[in-house]
């Protein structure tokens, strides 16, 4: 059976090039050491064999401390023993993925609206990555949904909603207070000279604003 989705979620979404010239494995290892609870391996151009080899290497570096998801490639996720697959907006259908791999993989779905989130949840998704929340370097003009989109979406589904897009330590708490179950980041960790510290700061921000954190006065 698939592992449970951690709460709160701090997901590092990888990209092929590290902003500081480190190896991807090194960046992931540091991020998990700082508190990342999920890693999504994303590289649209990498051949399946190479992606599977990299996923296995990342899994060894993570060593059970975080979940490993593979972006879109159900076959790769199954072959390398990943914990889940993250389906893009134009990726395989949620229901088909659930039927094919639901007993072995968690199924994540990227969504951009509350309606899309509700549809993915009804089709069997285990978690949702919702964006774009705030302006980013690649999409400074939007569209982006802000905290309102997080609140609306979280109110329509019972599965975890993970916010992505312009999220950093300074605004992660606001996203959590709006109803998110966690955040996903790329540049906030990948571009940091110290991924472990960057992840630790994000982990602290979302932990303090999670229901458990608020209950204990964090």
Tab-separated table of C-alpha atoms in Angstrom:
chain	number	residue	atom	x	y	z
A	1	UNK	CA	0.000	0.000	0.000
A	2	UNK	CA	1.179	3.589	-0.659
A	3	UNK	CA	2.622	5.592	2.200
A	4	UNK	CA	0.492	8.230	3.888
A	5	UNK	CA	0.768	11.863	2.823
A	6	UNK	CA	2.659	13.764	5.548
A	7	UNK	CA	1.071	16.802	7.168
A	8	UNK	CA	2.151	19.483	6.752
A	9	UNK	CA	3.751	18.914	3.358
A	10	UNK	CA	6.982	20.622	2.358
A	11	UNK	CA	7.644	19.501	-1.210
A	12	UNK	CA	10.756	20.261	-3.219
A	13	UNK	CA	10.012	20.201	-6.949
A	14	UNK	CA	13.283	19.628	-8.760
A	15	UNK	CA	14.537	21.080	-12.019
A	16	UNK	CA	17.432	19.878	-14.193
A	17	UNK	CA	19.824	22.710	-13.310
A	18	UNK	CA	20.649	23.681	-9.735
A	19	UNK	CA	21.035	27.437	-9.340
A	20	UNK	CA	24.170	27.003	-7.230
A	21	UNK	CA	25.975	24.401	-9.328
A	22	UNK	CA	25.410	21.495	-6.933
A	23	UNK	CA	24.393	18.049	-7.995
A	24	UNK	CA	20.673	17.410	-7.740
A	25	UNK	CA	21.268	14.567	-5.314
A	26	UNK	CA	23.216	16.878	-3.014
A	27	UNK	CA	20.507	19.532	-3.094
A	28	UNK	CA	17.786	16.989	-2.343
A	29	UNK	CA	19.772	15.422	0.482
A	30	UNK	CA	20.303	18.831	2.101
A	31	UNK	CA	16.658	19.849	1.641
A	32	UNK	CA	15.398	16.658	3.259
A	33	UNK	CA	17.877	17.191	6.076
A	34	UNK	CA	16.314	20.612	6.607
A	35	UNK	CA	12.768	19.318	6.766
A	36	UNK	CA	11.428	18.668	3.255
A	37	UNK	CA	8.893	15.845	3.526
A	38	UNK	CA	8.362	15.243	-0.188
A	39	UNK	CA	10.506	15.447	-3.315
A	40	UNK	CA	9.019	15.601	-6.803
A	41	UNK	CA	11.438	14.579	-9.535
A	42	UNK	CA	10.578	16.673	-12.577
A	43	UNK	CA	12.417	16.632	-15.895
A	44	UNK	CA	10.258	16.568	-19.005
A	45	UNK	CA	13.153	15.816	-21.355
A	46	UNK	CA	14.957	13.038	-19.509
A	47	UNK	CA	14.658	9.530	-21.029
A	48	UNK	CA	12.797	7.012	-18.910
A	49	UNK	CA	15.866	4.850	-18.202
A	50	UNK	CA	17.909	7.829	-16.988
A	51	UNK	CA	15.035	9.157	-14.901
A	52	UNK	CA	14.573	5.797	-13.237
A	53	UNK	CA	18.286	5.611	-12.404
A	54	UNK	CA	18.192	9.129	-10.964
A	55	UNK	CA	15.057	8.369	-8.964
A	56	UNK	CA	16.742	5.346	-7.403
A	57	UNK	CA	19.750	7.484	-6.522
A	58	UNK	CA	17.511	10.121	-4.960
A	59	UNK	CA	15.610	7.462	-3.031
A	60	UNK	CA	18.866	6.264	-1.496
A	61	UNK	CA	19.793	9.827	-0.532
A	62	UNK	CA	16.345	10.449	0.981
A	63	UNK	CA	16.609	7.165	2.919
A	64	UNK	CA	12.983	7.037	4.004
A	65	UNK	CA	12.923	10.555	5.461
A	66	UNK	CA	10.621	11.934	2.752
A	67	UNK	CA	8.339	10.711	-0.003
A	68	UNK	CA	9.595	10.565	-3.584
A	69	UNK	CA	7.219	11.426	-6.429
A	70	UNK	CA	7.964	11.218	-10.149
A	71	UNK	CA	6.382	13.809	-12.410
A	72	UNK	CA	3.858	12.374	-14.939
A	73	UNK	CA	5.728	9.100	-15.638
A	74	UNK	CA	3.687	6.329	-14.053
A	75	UNK	CA	5.926	3.693	-15.623
A	76	UNK	CA	9.067	5.241	-14.154
A	77	UNK	CA	7.480	5.702	-10.742
A	78	UNK	CA	6.501	2.038	-10.639
A	79	UNK	CA	9.819	0.785	-11.983
A	80	UNK	CA	11.969	2.709	-9.509
A	81	UNK	CA	9.797	2.077	-6.456
A	82	UNK	CA	8.772	5.695	-5.916
A	83	UNK	CA	6.069	6.593	-3.411
A	84	UNK	CA	3.900	8.466	-5.878
A	85	UNK	CA	3.370	10.079	-9.257
A	86	UNK	CA	2.503	13.739	-9.783
A	87	UNK	CA	0.223	14.246	-12.782
A	88	UNK	CA	0.370	17.540	-14.620
A	89	UNK	CA	-2.649	19.367	-15.936
A	90	UNK	CA	-2.218	17.649	-19.316
A	91	UNK	CA	-0.868	14.401	-17.887
A	92	UNK	CA	-2.583	11.001	-17.728
A	93	UNK	CA	-6.149	10.952	-16.444
A	94	UNK	CA	-6.413	10.720	-12.664
A	95	UNK	CA	-8.826	7.796	-12.710
A	96	UNK	CA	-6.694	5.849	-15.182
A	97	UNK	CA	-3.597	6.430	-13.069
A	98	UNK	CA	-5.468	5.336	-9.958
A	99	UNK	CA	-6.610	2.141	-11.637
A	100	UNK	CA	-3.108	1.394	-12.929
A	101	UNK	CA	-1.045	2.248	-9.870
A	102	UNK	CA	-3.293	3.228	-6.974
A	103	UNK	CA	-2.358	0.196	-4.901
A	104	UNK	CA	1.341	0.979	-5.212
A	105	UNK	CA	1.523	4.752	-5.689
A	106	UNK	CA	0.043	7.894	-4.239
A	107	UNK	CA	-1.571	9.932	-7.016
A	108	UNK	CA	-0.963	13.673	-7.012
A	109	UNK	CA	-2.674	16.050	-9.418
A	110	UNK	CA	-1.735	19.588	-10.429
A	111	UNK	CA	-4.798	21.846	-10.537
A	112	UNK	CA	-5.490	25.525	-11.105
A	113	UNK	CA	-9.038	25.970	-9.868
A	114	UNK	CA	-11.412	24.794	-7.166
A	115	UNK	CA	-13.523	23.051	-9.806
A	116	UNK	CA	-10.504	21.200	-11.166
A	117	UNK	CA	-9.547	20.210	-7.636
A	118	UNK	CA	-12.989	18.804	-6.914
A	119	UNK	CA	-12.900	16.812	-10.155
A	120	UNK	CA	-9.461	15.375	-9.386
A	121	UNK	CA	-10.481	14.465	-5.847
A	122	UNK	CA	-13.612	12.669	-7.049
A	123	UNK	CA	-11.482	10.749	-9.564
A	124	UNK	CA	-9.308	9.383	-6.770
A	125	UNK	CA	-6.348	11.764	-6.381
A	126	UNK	CA	-4.570	11.522	-3.029
A	127	UNK	CA	-3.255	15.086	-2.989
A	128	UNK	CA	-3.480	18.258	-5.071
A	129	UNK	CA	-0.788	20.742	-6.021
A	130	UNK	CA	-2.554	24.059	-6.523
A	131	UNK	CA	-1.104	27.017	-8.387
A	132	UNK	CA	-0.094	29.519	-9.306
A	133	UNK	CA	-0.549	31.272	-5.934
A	134	UNK	CA	1.839	34.249	-6.047
A	135	UNK	CA	3.856	35.942	-8.820
A	136	UNK	CA	6.993	34.090	-9.850
A	137	UNK	CA	10.066	35.047	-11.852
A	138	UNK	CA	8.774	33.039	-14.818
A	139	UNK	CA	5.193	34.337	-14.529
A	140	UNK	CA	5.374	37.807	-12.947
A	141	UNK	CA	2.145	38.982	-14.580
A	142	UNK	CA	0.007	36.038	-13.496
A	143	UNK	CA	-2.561	34.761	-13.567
A	144	UNK	CA	-2.216	33.827	-9.905
A	145	UNK	CA	-4.870	32.955	-7.377
A	146	UNK	CA	-3.460	34.144	-4.063
A	147	UNK	CA	-4.794	33.082	-0.702
A	148	UNK	CA	-8.363	33.294	-1.974
A	149	UNK	CA	-7.822	30.407	-4.376
A	150	UNK	CA	-6.283	28.326	-1.594
A	151	UNK	CA	-9.210	28.996	0.722
A	152	UNK	CA	-11.819	28.280	-1.944
A	153	UNK	CA	-10.133	25.049	-3.017
A	154	UNK	CA	-9.459	23.713	0.469
A	155	UNK	CA	-13.137	24.271	1.268
A	156	UNK	CA	-14.229	21.990	-1.572
A	157	UNK	CA	-12.022	18.936	-1.012
A	158	UNK	CA	-10.969	16.749	1.897
A	159	UNK	CA	-7.595	15.650	0.507
A	160	UNK	CA	-4.396	17.673	1.067
A	161	UNK	CA	-3.998	20.875	-0.955
A	162	UNK	CA	-0.360	21.876	-1.524
A	163	UNK	CA	0.197	25.442	-2.706
A	164	UNK	CA	2.817	26.250	-5.344
A	165	UNK	CA	3.991	29.371	-7.138
A	166	UNK	CA	5.984	32.152	-5.519
A	167	UNK	CA	5.835	30.517	-2.086
A	168	UNK	CA	8.709	31.264	0.273
A	169	UNK	CA	9.324	31.363	4.011
A	170	UNK	CA	7.881	34.887	4.283
A	171	UNK	CA	4.450	34.009	2.874
A	172	UNK	CA	4.167	30.290	3.561
A	173	UNK	CA	2.389	30.906	6.857
A	174	UNK	CA	-0.323	32.950	5.148
A	175	UNK	CA	-0.889	30.134	2.660
A	176	UNK	CA	-1.243	27.624	5.477
A	177	UNK	CA	-3.640	29.905	7.341
A	178	UNK	CA	-5.760	30.043	4.193
A	179	UNK	CA	-6.267	26.284	4.379
A	180	UNK	CA	-3.345	24.658	2.585
A	181	UNK	CA	-1.964	21.383	3.895
A	182	UNK	CA	1.516	22.353	2.774
A	183	UNK	CA	3.602	24.096	0.153
A	184	UNK	CA	5.710	23.109	-2.840
A	185	UNK	CA	8.716	25.154	-3.915
A	186	UNK	CA	11.372	25.172	-6.598
A	187	UNK	CA	13.624	28.230	-6.518
A	188	UNK	CA	13.214	28.876	-2.772
A	189	UNK	CA	15.391	25.801	-2.219
A	190	UNK	CA	17.067	25.101	-5.567
A	191	UNK	CA	18.495	28.638	-5.802
A	192	UNK	CA	19.541	28.872	-2.172
A	193	UNK	CA	23.248	28.703	-1.294
A	194	UNK	CA	22.156	26.616	1.702
A	195	UNK	CA	19.259	24.264	0.833
A	196	UNK	CA	19.180	22.770	4.320
A	197	UNK	CA	18.660	26.149	5.979
A	198	UNK	CA	16.146	27.221	3.325
A	199	UNK	CA	14.124	24.058	3.893
A	200	UNK	CA	14.348	24.477	7.659
A	201	UNK	CA	12.989	28.031	7.435
A	202	UNK	CA	10.096	26.888	5.260
A	203	UNK	CA	9.420	23.945	7.548
A	204	UNK	CA	9.285	26.236	10.550
A	205	UNK	CA	6.932	28.644	8.786
A	206	UNK	CA	4.444	26.006	7.732
A	207	UNK	CA	4.727	24.090	10.994
A	208	UNK	CA	3.879	27.150	13.054
A	209	UNK	CA	0.819	27.804	10.902
A	210	UNK	CA	-0.444	24.214	10.681
A	211	UNK	CA	-3.390	23.223	12.938
A	212	UNK	CA	-1.039	21.357	15.312
A	213	UNK	CA	1.365	24.285	15.441
A	214	UNK	CA	-1.358	26.808	16.177
A	215	UNK	CA	-2.777	24.507	18.862
A	216	UNK	CA	0.573	24.447	20.650
A	217	UNK	CA	1.135	28.168	20.311
A	218	UNK	CA	4.036	27.824	17.868
